[in-house]
PDB file of C-alpha atoms in Angstrom:
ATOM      1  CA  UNK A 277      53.406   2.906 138.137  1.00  0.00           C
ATOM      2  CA  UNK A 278      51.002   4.787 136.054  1.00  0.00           C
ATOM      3  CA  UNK A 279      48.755   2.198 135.800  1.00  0.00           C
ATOM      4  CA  UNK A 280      48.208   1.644 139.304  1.00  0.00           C
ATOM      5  CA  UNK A 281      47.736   5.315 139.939  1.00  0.00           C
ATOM      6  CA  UNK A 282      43.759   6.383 140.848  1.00  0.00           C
ATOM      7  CA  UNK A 283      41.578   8.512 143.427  1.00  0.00           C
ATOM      8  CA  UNK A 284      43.227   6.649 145.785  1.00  0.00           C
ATOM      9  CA  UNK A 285      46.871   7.737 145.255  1.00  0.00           C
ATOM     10  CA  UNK A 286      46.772  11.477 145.042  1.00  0.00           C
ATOM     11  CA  UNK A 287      50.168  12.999 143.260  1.00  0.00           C
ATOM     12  CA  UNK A 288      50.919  16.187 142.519  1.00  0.00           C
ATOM     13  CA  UNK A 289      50.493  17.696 138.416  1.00  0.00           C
ATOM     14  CA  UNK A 290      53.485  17.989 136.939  1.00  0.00           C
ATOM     15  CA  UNK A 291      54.255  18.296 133.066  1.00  0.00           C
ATOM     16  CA  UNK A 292      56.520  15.295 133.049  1.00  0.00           C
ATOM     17  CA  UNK A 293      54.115  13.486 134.436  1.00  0.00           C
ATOM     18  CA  UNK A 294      50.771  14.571 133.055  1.00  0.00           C
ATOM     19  CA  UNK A 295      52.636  13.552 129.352  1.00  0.00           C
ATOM     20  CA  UNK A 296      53.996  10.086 130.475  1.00  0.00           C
ATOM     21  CA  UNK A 297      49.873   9.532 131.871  1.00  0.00           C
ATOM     22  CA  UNK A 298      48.151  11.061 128.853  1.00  0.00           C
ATOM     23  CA  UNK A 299      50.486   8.813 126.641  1.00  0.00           C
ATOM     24  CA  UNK A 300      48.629   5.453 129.348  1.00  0.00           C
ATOM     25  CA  UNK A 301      45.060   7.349 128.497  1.00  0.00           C
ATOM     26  CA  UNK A 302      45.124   8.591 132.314  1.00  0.00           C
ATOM     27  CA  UNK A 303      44.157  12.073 132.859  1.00  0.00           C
ATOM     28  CA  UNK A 304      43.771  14.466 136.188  1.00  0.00           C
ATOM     29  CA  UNK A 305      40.556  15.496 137.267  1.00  0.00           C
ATOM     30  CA  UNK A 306      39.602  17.454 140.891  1.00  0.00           C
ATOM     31  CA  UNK A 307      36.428  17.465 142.732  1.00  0.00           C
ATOM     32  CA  UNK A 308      35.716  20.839 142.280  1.00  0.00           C
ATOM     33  CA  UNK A 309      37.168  24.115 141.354  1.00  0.00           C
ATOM     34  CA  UNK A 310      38.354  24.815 144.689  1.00  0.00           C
ATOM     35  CA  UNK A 311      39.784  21.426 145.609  1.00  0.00           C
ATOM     36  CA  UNK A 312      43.557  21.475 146.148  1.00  0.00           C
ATOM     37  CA  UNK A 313      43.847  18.090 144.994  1.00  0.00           C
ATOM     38  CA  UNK A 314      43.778  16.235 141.820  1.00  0.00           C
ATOM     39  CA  UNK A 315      43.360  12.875 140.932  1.00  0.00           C
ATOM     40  CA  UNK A 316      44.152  10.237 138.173  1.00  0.00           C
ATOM     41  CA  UNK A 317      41.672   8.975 136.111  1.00  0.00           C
ATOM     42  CA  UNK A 318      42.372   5.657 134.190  1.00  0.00           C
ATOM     43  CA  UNK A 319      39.034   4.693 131.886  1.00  0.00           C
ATOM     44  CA  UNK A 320      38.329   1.113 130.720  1.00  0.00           C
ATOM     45  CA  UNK A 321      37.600   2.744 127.200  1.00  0.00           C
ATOM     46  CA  UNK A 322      38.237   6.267 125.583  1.00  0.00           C
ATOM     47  CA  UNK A 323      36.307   7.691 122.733  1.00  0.00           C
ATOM     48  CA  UNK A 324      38.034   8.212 119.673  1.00  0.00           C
ATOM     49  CA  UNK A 325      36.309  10.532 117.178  1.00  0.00           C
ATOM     50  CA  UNK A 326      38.167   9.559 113.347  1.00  0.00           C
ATOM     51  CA  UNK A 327      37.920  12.712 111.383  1.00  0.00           C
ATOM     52  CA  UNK A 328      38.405  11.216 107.870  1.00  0.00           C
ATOM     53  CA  UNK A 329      34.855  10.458 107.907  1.00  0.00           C
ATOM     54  CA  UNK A 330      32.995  13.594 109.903  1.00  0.00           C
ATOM     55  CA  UNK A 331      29.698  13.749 109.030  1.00  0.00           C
ATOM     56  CA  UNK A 332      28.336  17.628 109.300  1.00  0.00           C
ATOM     57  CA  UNK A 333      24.335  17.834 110.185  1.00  0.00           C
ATOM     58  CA  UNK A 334      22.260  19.939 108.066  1.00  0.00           C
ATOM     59  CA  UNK A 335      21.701  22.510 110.449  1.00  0.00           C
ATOM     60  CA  UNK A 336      25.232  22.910 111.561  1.00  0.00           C
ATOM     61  CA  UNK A 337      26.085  23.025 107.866  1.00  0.00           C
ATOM     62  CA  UNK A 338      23.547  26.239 107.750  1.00  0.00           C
ATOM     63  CA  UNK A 339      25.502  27.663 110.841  1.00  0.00           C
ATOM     64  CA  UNK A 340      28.302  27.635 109.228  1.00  0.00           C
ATOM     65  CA  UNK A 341      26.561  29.418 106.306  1.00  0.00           C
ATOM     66  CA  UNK A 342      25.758  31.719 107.873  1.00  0.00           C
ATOM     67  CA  UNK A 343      28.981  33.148 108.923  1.00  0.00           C
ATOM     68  CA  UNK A 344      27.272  34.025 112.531  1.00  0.00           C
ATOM     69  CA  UNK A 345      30.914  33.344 113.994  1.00  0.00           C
ATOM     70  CA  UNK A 346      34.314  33.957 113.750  1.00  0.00           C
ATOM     71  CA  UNK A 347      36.308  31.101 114.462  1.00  0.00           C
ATOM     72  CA  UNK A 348      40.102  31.562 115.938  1.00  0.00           C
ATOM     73  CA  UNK A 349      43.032  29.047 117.055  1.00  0.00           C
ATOM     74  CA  UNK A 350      45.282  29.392 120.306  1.00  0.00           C
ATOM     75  CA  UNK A 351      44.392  32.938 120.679  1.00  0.00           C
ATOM     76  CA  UNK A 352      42.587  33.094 124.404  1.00  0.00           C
ATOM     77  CA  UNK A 353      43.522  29.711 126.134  1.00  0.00           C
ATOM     78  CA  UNK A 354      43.277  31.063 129.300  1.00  0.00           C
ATOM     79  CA  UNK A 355      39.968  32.475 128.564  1.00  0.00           C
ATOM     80  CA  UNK A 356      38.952  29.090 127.199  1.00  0.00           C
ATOM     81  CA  UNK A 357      39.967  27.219 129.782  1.00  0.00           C
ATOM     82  CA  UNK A 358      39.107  29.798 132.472  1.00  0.00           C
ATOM     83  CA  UNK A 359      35.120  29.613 131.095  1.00  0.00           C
ATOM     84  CA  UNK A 360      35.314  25.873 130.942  1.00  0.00           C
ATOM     85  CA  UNK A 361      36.265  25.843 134.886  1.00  0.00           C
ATOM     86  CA  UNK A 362      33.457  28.372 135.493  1.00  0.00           C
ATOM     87  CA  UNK A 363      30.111  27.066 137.043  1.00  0.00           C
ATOM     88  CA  UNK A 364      26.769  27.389 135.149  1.00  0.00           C
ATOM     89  CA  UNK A 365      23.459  26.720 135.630  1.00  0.00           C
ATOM     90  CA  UNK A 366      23.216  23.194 136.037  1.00  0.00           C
ATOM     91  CA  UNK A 367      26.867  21.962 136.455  1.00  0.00           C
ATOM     92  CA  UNK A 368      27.607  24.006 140.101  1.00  0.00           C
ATOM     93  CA  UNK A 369      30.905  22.132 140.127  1.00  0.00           C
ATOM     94  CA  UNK A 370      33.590  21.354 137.548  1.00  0.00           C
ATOM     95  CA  UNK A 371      36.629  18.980 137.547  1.00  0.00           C
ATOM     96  CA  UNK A 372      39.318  22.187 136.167  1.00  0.00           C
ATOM     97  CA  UNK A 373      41.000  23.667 139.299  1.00  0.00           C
ATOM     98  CA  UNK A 374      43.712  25.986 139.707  1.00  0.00           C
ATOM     99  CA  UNK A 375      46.339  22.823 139.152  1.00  0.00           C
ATOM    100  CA  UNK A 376      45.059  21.070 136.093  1.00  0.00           C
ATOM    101  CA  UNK A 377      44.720  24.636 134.666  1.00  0.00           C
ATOM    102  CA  UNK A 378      47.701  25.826 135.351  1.00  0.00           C
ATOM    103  CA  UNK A 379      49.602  22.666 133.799  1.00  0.00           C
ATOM    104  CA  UNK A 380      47.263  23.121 130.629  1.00  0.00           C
ATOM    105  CA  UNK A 381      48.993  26.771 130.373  1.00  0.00           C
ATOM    106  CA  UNK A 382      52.598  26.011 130.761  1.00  0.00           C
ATOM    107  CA  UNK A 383      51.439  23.281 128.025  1.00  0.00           C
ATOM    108  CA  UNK A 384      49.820  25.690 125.942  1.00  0.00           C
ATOM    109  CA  UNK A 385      53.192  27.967 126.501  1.00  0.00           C
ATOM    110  CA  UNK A 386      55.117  24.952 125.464  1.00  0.00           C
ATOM    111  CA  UNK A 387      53.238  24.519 122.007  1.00  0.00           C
ATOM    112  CA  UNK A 388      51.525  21.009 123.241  1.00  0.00           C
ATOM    113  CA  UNK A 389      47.823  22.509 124.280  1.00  0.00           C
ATOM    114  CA  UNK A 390      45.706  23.904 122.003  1.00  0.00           C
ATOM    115  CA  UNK A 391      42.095  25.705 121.724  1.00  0.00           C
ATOM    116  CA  UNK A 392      39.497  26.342 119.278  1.00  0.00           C
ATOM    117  CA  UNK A 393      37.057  29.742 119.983  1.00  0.00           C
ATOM    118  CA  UNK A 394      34.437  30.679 118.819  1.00  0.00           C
ATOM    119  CA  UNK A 395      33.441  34.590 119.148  1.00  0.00           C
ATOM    120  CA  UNK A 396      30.333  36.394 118.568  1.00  0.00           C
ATOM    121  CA  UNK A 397      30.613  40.077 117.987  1.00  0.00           C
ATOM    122  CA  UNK A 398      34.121  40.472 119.459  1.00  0.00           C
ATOM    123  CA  UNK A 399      32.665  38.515 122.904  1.00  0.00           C
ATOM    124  CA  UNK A 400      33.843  34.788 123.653  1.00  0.00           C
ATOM    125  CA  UNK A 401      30.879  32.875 123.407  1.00  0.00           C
ATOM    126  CA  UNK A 402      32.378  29.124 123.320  1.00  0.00           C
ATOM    127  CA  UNK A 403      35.718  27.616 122.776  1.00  0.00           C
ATOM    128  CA  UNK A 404      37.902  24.090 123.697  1.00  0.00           C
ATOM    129  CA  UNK A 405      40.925  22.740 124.945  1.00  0.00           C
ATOM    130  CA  UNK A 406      43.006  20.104 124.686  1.00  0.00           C
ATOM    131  CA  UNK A 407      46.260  18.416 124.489  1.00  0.00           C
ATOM    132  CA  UNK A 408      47.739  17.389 121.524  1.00  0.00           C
ATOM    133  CA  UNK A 409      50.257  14.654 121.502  1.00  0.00           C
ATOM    134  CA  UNK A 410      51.667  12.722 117.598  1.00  0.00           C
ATOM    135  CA  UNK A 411      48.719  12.713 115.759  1.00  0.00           C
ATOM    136  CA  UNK A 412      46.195  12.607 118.532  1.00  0.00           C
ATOM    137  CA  UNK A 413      44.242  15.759 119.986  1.00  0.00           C
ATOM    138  CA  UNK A 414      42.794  14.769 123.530  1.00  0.00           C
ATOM    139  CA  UNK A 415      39.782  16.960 123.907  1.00  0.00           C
ATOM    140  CA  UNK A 416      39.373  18.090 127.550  1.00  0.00           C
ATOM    141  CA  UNK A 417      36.332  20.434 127.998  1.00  0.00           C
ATOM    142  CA  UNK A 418      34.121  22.794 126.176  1.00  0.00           C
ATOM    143  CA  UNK A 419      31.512  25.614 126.752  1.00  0.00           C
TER     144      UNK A 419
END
């Protein structure tokens, strides 16, 4: 059934669920922020990203350098999450409602979502989240 879910056939998130479709490469998105519906999303092709062989540019090396950042793990995924749902200039709408980010939480509670921040003189000032599932880490949004 999975496989023949898409905008068409709207179903309510739940964890069960969102697991089995991430394991098919389906994910939920929503029109917008306030939209009380989500749908499934089932790609032709996913990118995958292999990190045995990360290449690091020059100038992000020099970032890195200079210790401008401090970096953290898992501790603000609802502020991650909550400023990756957020509209900015140039994107008035995003796909994260109040659904899709709640189900990200109770994953996060459950040890299966994850995020990476990045803080700038004890301010949040970019971050990501994601669901991690055996040894693959599907990367949802960023700011």
């Amino acid at each position: 059934m999975l496989g023949m879910l898409s905008r068409g056939n709207i179903v309510p998130i739940n964890i069960d669920l969102l697991l089995k479709a991430y394991a098919h490469g389906i994910f939920p998105m929503a029109d917008s922020r306030d939209d009380s519906n989500a749908f499934w999303v089932e790609p032709k092709t996913r990118a995958i990203l292999p990190l045995d062989g990360i290449h690091i540019s020059k100038s992000l090396a020099k970032t890195i350098r200079q210790d401008r950042f401090t970096v953290t793990a898992d501790t603000s995924f609802s502020a991650v999450i909550q400023a990756c749902a957020e509209s900015i200039d140039g994107r008035r709408e995003t796909w994260i409602n109040p659904d899709i980010e709640d189900a990200f939480c109770q994953l996060h509670a459950m040890g299966m979502a994850h995020s990476i921040e990045c803080w700038s003189d004890g301010q949040l000032v970019g971050g990501l989240y994601g669901l991690a599932m055996g040894r693959a880490f599907f990367g949802e949004s960023m700011f």
